[in-house]
Amino acid sequence: MSYVGTFSAAALLVTTRKKTVWKYYLAIVSFGILFVLFSLMSSFLVATHLNLPTWTVLLSTCVYLIVFYLLARAVPDRFRTQLRRAAIVGLILAFAAVLIVTLLKVLWGRMRFRSMVDPLNEFTPWYLPQDITTNNEFMSFPSGHSANAAVIMWITLLPTFIPVLKNKQLLLKIFVAIWIGLVMLSRVVMGAHFSTDVMMGMMISLGVFVLLRAKLIKQDL
């Protein structure tokens, strides 16, 4: 979900950049690369999880590029400022979630439940860092999947530039809560994380989102 949110935000930035001086062309190239990159990554992840043939990756990437580009271009000019601000929030949120969670995983070194032979002796409290590690089985805290799933909070900003959704804030929030909750639950059930891991992963993205929204988005919905 974080990849979808990221390339969607990149698409919005590509299509709304003002055509002024060299910065316009630099923005088009940089955000365009992000747009293609994350479209490709999203397609690859879907194909991998569903065991789809390789050609579907290229097909879905093309579909992503066309659909999101057209959607971004369809936004009326009077909402372009709000659209750009929301897109910036989406990009920073996705990148920040990955960077912060990855850094904490490496520094914390908490063993995953599924890897424990003797849980009573191998379990460690979430608030006690163990050791620096690059071993995935010792990267339980915090949950990357939960942090990435929480990036979907970005869609609650859609009403800022899509008028028809202005009265749909509650529905968007309910959808977001259900999605994040299901991802968190699935990670615990699979033994990949403890409840504190998934809670912290979600809280990291939530904290970043709240800060960015307060800084960039006008709360006049």
Short mmCIF file of C-alpha atoms in Angstrom, two decimals:
data_model
loop_
_atom_site.label_atom_id
_atom_site.label_comp_id
_atom_site.label_asym_id
_atom_site.label_seq_id
_atom_site.Cartn_x
_atom_site.Cartn_y
_atom_site.Cartn_z
CA MET A 1 0.00 0.00 0.00
CA SER A 2 2.87 2.39 0.71
CA TYR A 3 4.14 1.91 -2.85
CA VAL A 4 0.70 2.64 -4.29
CA GLY A 5 0.43 5.76 -2.20
CA THR A 6 3.91 6.88 -3.15
CA PHE A 7 3.58 6.55 -6.91
CA SER A 8 0.10 8.09 -6.74
CA ALA A 9 1.58 11.12 -5.01
CA ALA A 10 4.40 11.24 -7.55
CA ALA A 11 1.85 11.21 -10.37
CA LEU A 12 0.03 14.14 -8.82
CA LEU A 13 3.23 16.12 -8.51
CA VAL A 14 4.24 15.38 -12.09
CA THR A 15 0.95 16.64 -13.49
CA THR A 16 0.63 19.77 -11.38
CA ARG A 17 4.10 21.26 -11.51
CA LYS A 18 3.98 24.86 -12.75
CA LYS A 19 5.78 25.42 -16.03
CA THR A 20 8.32 27.94 -14.79
CA VAL A 21 12.08 27.92 -15.43
CA TRP A 22 14.38 24.96 -15.12
CA LYS A 23 12.81 23.73 -11.87
CA TYR A 24 9.80 22.57 -13.86
CA TYR A 25 11.84 20.22 -16.01
CA LEU A 26 13.85 18.97 -13.03
CA ALA A 27 10.62 18.21 -11.17
CA ILE A 28 9.12 16.43 -14.17
CA VAL A 29 12.17 14.18 -14.50
CA SER A 30 12.59 13.43 -10.77
CA PHE A 31 8.93 12.83 -9.97
CA GLY A 32 8.48 11.04 -13.28
CA ILE A 33 11.20 8.57 -12.32
CA LEU A 34 9.54 8.02 -8.93
CA PHE A 35 6.20 7.54 -10.65
CA VAL A 36 7.53 4.82 -12.95
CA LEU A 37 9.68 3.21 -10.26
CA PHE A 38 6.92 2.80 -7.70
CA SER A 39 4.40 1.74 -10.34
CA LEU A 40 6.81 -1.03 -11.32
CA MET A 41 7.46 -2.01 -7.70
CA SER A 42 3.74 -2.18 -6.92
CA SER A 43 3.12 -4.35 -9.98
CA PHE A 44 6.01 -6.64 -9.08
CA LEU A 45 4.79 -7.14 -5.51
CA VAL A 46 1.27 -7.98 -6.63
CA ALA A 47 2.55 -10.43 -9.26
CA THR A 48 4.88 -12.08 -6.74
CA HIS A 49 2.22 -12.58 -4.08
CA LEU A 50 -0.32 -13.93 -6.59
CA ASN A 51 2.24 -15.99 -8.56
CA LEU A 52 1.37 -14.20 -11.79
CA PRO A 53 3.52 -14.44 -14.95
CA THR A 54 6.19 -11.79 -15.57
CA TRP A 55 4.34 -10.13 -18.44
CA THR A 56 1.59 -9.07 -16.04
CA VAL A 57 4.09 -6.82 -14.26
CA LEU A 58 4.66 -4.73 -17.38
CA LEU A 59 0.96 -4.71 -18.24
CA SER A 60 -0.18 -3.58 -14.81
CA THR A 61 2.62 -1.00 -14.68
CA CYS A 62 1.34 0.55 -17.90
CA VAL A 63 -2.21 0.51 -16.56
CA TYR A 64 -1.09 2.19 -13.33
CA LEU A 65 0.79 4.89 -15.21
CA ILE A 66 -2.10 5.70 -17.52
CA VAL A 67 -4.88 5.57 -14.93
CA PHE A 68 -3.16 7.66 -12.26
CA TYR A 69 -1.88 10.17 -14.77
CA LEU A 70 -5.38 10.69 -16.16
CA LEU A 71 -6.88 10.92 -12.68
CA ALA A 72 -4.34 13.54 -11.67
CA ARG A 73 -4.96 15.56 -14.83
CA ALA A 74 -8.71 15.44 -14.18
CA VAL A 75 -8.43 17.48 -10.99
CA PRO A 76 -9.73 21.06 -11.65
CA ASP A 77 -7.11 23.82 -11.68
CA ARG A 78 -8.61 25.55 -8.64
CA PHE A 79 -7.73 22.53 -6.51
CA ARG A 80 -4.16 22.09 -7.78
CA THR A 81 -2.56 23.75 -4.73
CA GLN A 82 -4.39 21.46 -2.32
CA LEU A 83 -3.59 18.50 -4.55
CA ARG A 84 0.13 19.26 -4.54
CA ARG A 85 0.22 19.64 -0.77
CA ALA A 86 -1.56 16.33 -0.28
CA ALA A 87 0.82 14.68 -2.75
CA ILE A 88 3.84 16.00 -0.86
CA VAL A 89 2.39 14.58 2.36
CA GLY A 90 1.98 11.20 0.65
CA LEU A 91 5.54 11.09 -0.64
CA ILE A 92 7.20 12.17 2.60
CA LEU A 93 4.98 9.85 4.65
CA ALA A 94 5.86 6.78 2.58
CA PHE A 95 9.59 7.45 2.62
CA ALA A 96 9.67 8.40 6.31
CA ALA A 97 7.81 5.25 7.34
CA VAL A 98 10.33 3.02 5.55
CA LEU A 99 13.40 4.89 6.79
CA ILE A 100 12.37 5.20 10.44
CA VAL A 101 11.14 1.61 10.75
CA THR A 102 14.19 0.15 9.02
CA LEU A 103 16.56 2.09 11.27
CA LEU A 104 14.74 0.97 14.42
CA LYS A 105 14.67 -2.66 13.27
CA VAL A 106 18.44 -2.66 12.82
CA LEU A 107 19.08 -0.99 16.18
CA TRP A 108 16.54 -2.96 18.26
CA GLY A 109 17.32 -6.56 17.29
CA ARG A 110 14.14 -8.06 18.76
CA MET A 111 13.55 -11.74 17.94
CA ARG A 112 10.35 -12.66 16.13
CA PHE A 113 7.94 -14.98 17.92
CA ARG A 114 8.03 -17.52 15.08
CA SER A 115 11.79 -17.92 15.56
CA MET A 116 11.64 -18.65 19.26
CA VAL A 117 12.33 -22.18 20.48
CA ASP A 118 11.86 -21.27 24.15
CA PRO A 119 9.59 -18.19 24.27
CA LEU A 120 9.70 -17.92 28.06
CA ASN A 121 13.45 -17.31 27.99
CA GLU A 122 13.88 -15.73 24.56
CA PHE A 123 11.12 -13.14 24.80
CA THR A 124 12.34 -9.56 25.29
CA PRO A 125 10.29 -6.46 26.22
CA TRP A 126 9.74 -4.03 23.34
CA TYR A 127 11.34 -1.15 25.24
CA LEU A 128 14.72 -2.90 25.66
CA PRO A 129 16.96 -2.77 22.56
CA GLN A 130 18.96 -6.00 22.18
CA ASP A 131 21.68 -5.60 19.59
CA ILE A 132 22.39 -4.17 16.17
CA THR A 133 21.41 -6.73 13.54
CA THR A 134 20.77 -7.35 9.86
CA ASN A 135 19.14 -10.73 10.45
CA ASN A 136 15.47 -10.51 9.46
CA GLU A 137 14.44 -12.93 12.21
CA PHE A 138 15.68 -10.40 14.75
CA MET A 139 13.82 -7.46 13.22
CA SER A 140 10.47 -7.88 14.94
CA PHE A 141 10.30 -4.35 16.36
CA PRO A 142 8.68 -2.32 14.92
CA SER A 143 6.45 -3.85 12.25
CA GLY A 144 7.27 -2.64 8.75
CA HIS A 145 4.07 -4.09 7.29
CA SER A 146 1.98 -2.17 9.83
CA ALA A 147 3.84 1.08 9.15
CA ASN A 148 3.48 0.63 5.40
CA ALA A 149 -0.21 -0.29 5.72
CA ALA A 150 -0.77 2.88 7.75
CA VAL A 151 0.47 4.98 4.83
CA ILE A 152 -3.06 4.50 3.48
CA MET A 153 -4.05 7.30 5.88
CA TRP A 154 -3.04 9.53 2.97
CA ILE A 155 -6.38 8.89 1.28
CA THR A 156 -8.17 10.84 4.02
CA LEU A 157 -6.71 13.92 2.31
CA LEU A 158 -8.56 13.23 -0.94
CA PRO A 159 -11.50 15.48 0.05
CA THR A 160 -9.12 18.47 0.09
CA PHE A 161 -8.94 18.38 -3.70
CA ILE A 162 -11.87 16.15 -4.72
CA PRO A 163 -15.07 18.04 -3.75
CA VAL A 164 -17.38 15.05 -4.26
CA LEU A 165 -15.62 13.32 -1.33
CA LYS A 166 -15.92 16.25 1.04
CA ASN A 167 -18.73 14.61 3.00
CA LYS A 168 -17.15 11.15 2.88
CA GLN A 169 -14.48 11.72 5.52
CA LEU A 170 -16.01 9.24 7.97
CA LEU A 171 -16.25 6.47 5.36
CA LEU A 172 -12.63 7.02 4.34
CA LYS A 173 -11.49 6.87 7.97
CA ILE A 174 -13.45 3.68 8.60
CA PHE A 175 -11.92 2.04 5.52
CA VAL A 176 -8.44 3.13 6.63
CA ALA A 177 -8.97 1.78 10.15
CA ILE A 178 -10.21 -1.59 8.88
CA TRP A 179 -7.33 -1.97 6.44
CA ILE A 180 -4.66 -1.11 9.01
CA GLY A 181 -6.30 -3.28 11.66
CA LEU A 182 -6.45 -6.34 9.41
CA VAL A 183 -2.79 -5.99 8.42
CA MET A 184 -1.73 -5.62 12.05
CA LEU A 185 -3.81 -8.63 13.11
CA SER A 186 -2.45 -10.79 10.29
CA ARG A 187 1.16 -10.06 11.26
CA VAL A 188 0.52 -11.12 14.86
CA VAL A 189 -1.40 -14.25 13.85
CA MET A 190 1.46 -15.26 11.54
CA GLY A 191 3.92 -15.03 14.41
CA ALA A 192 5.96 -12.38 12.62
CA HIS A 193 5.34 -9.75 15.31
CA PHE A 194 4.07 -9.10 18.81
CA SER A 195 1.21 -6.67 19.43
CA THR A 196 3.68 -3.99 20.56
CA ASP A 197 5.54 -4.31 17.27
CA VAL A 198 2.49 -3.69 15.11
CA MET A 199 1.26 -0.90 17.36
CA MET A 200 4.58 0.92 17.14
CA GLY A 201 4.75 0.47 13.38
CA MET A 202 1.31 2.00 13.00
CA MET A 203 2.08 4.81 15.46
CA ILE A 204 5.20 5.82 13.55
CA SER A 205 3.24 6.40 10.35
CA LEU A 206 0.39 8.03 12.26
CA GLY A 207 2.77 10.43 13.99
CA VAL A 208 4.46 11.44 10.74
CA PHE A 209 1.09 11.86 9.04
CA VAL A 210 -0.33 14.07 11.79
CA LEU A 211 2.74 16.33 11.74
CA LEU A 212 2.71 16.67 7.96
CA ARG A 213 -1.02 17.29 7.83
CA ALA A 214 -0.78 20.02 10.47
CA LYS A 215 2.07 21.66 8.55
CA LEU A 216 0.79 21.43 4.98
CA ILE A 217 -2.96 20.88 4.92
CA LYS A 218 -5.62 23.47 5.73
CA GLN A 219 -8.13 21.95 8.14
CA ASP A 220 -11.23 23.47 6.58
CA LEU A 221 -12.98 20.33 5.32
#
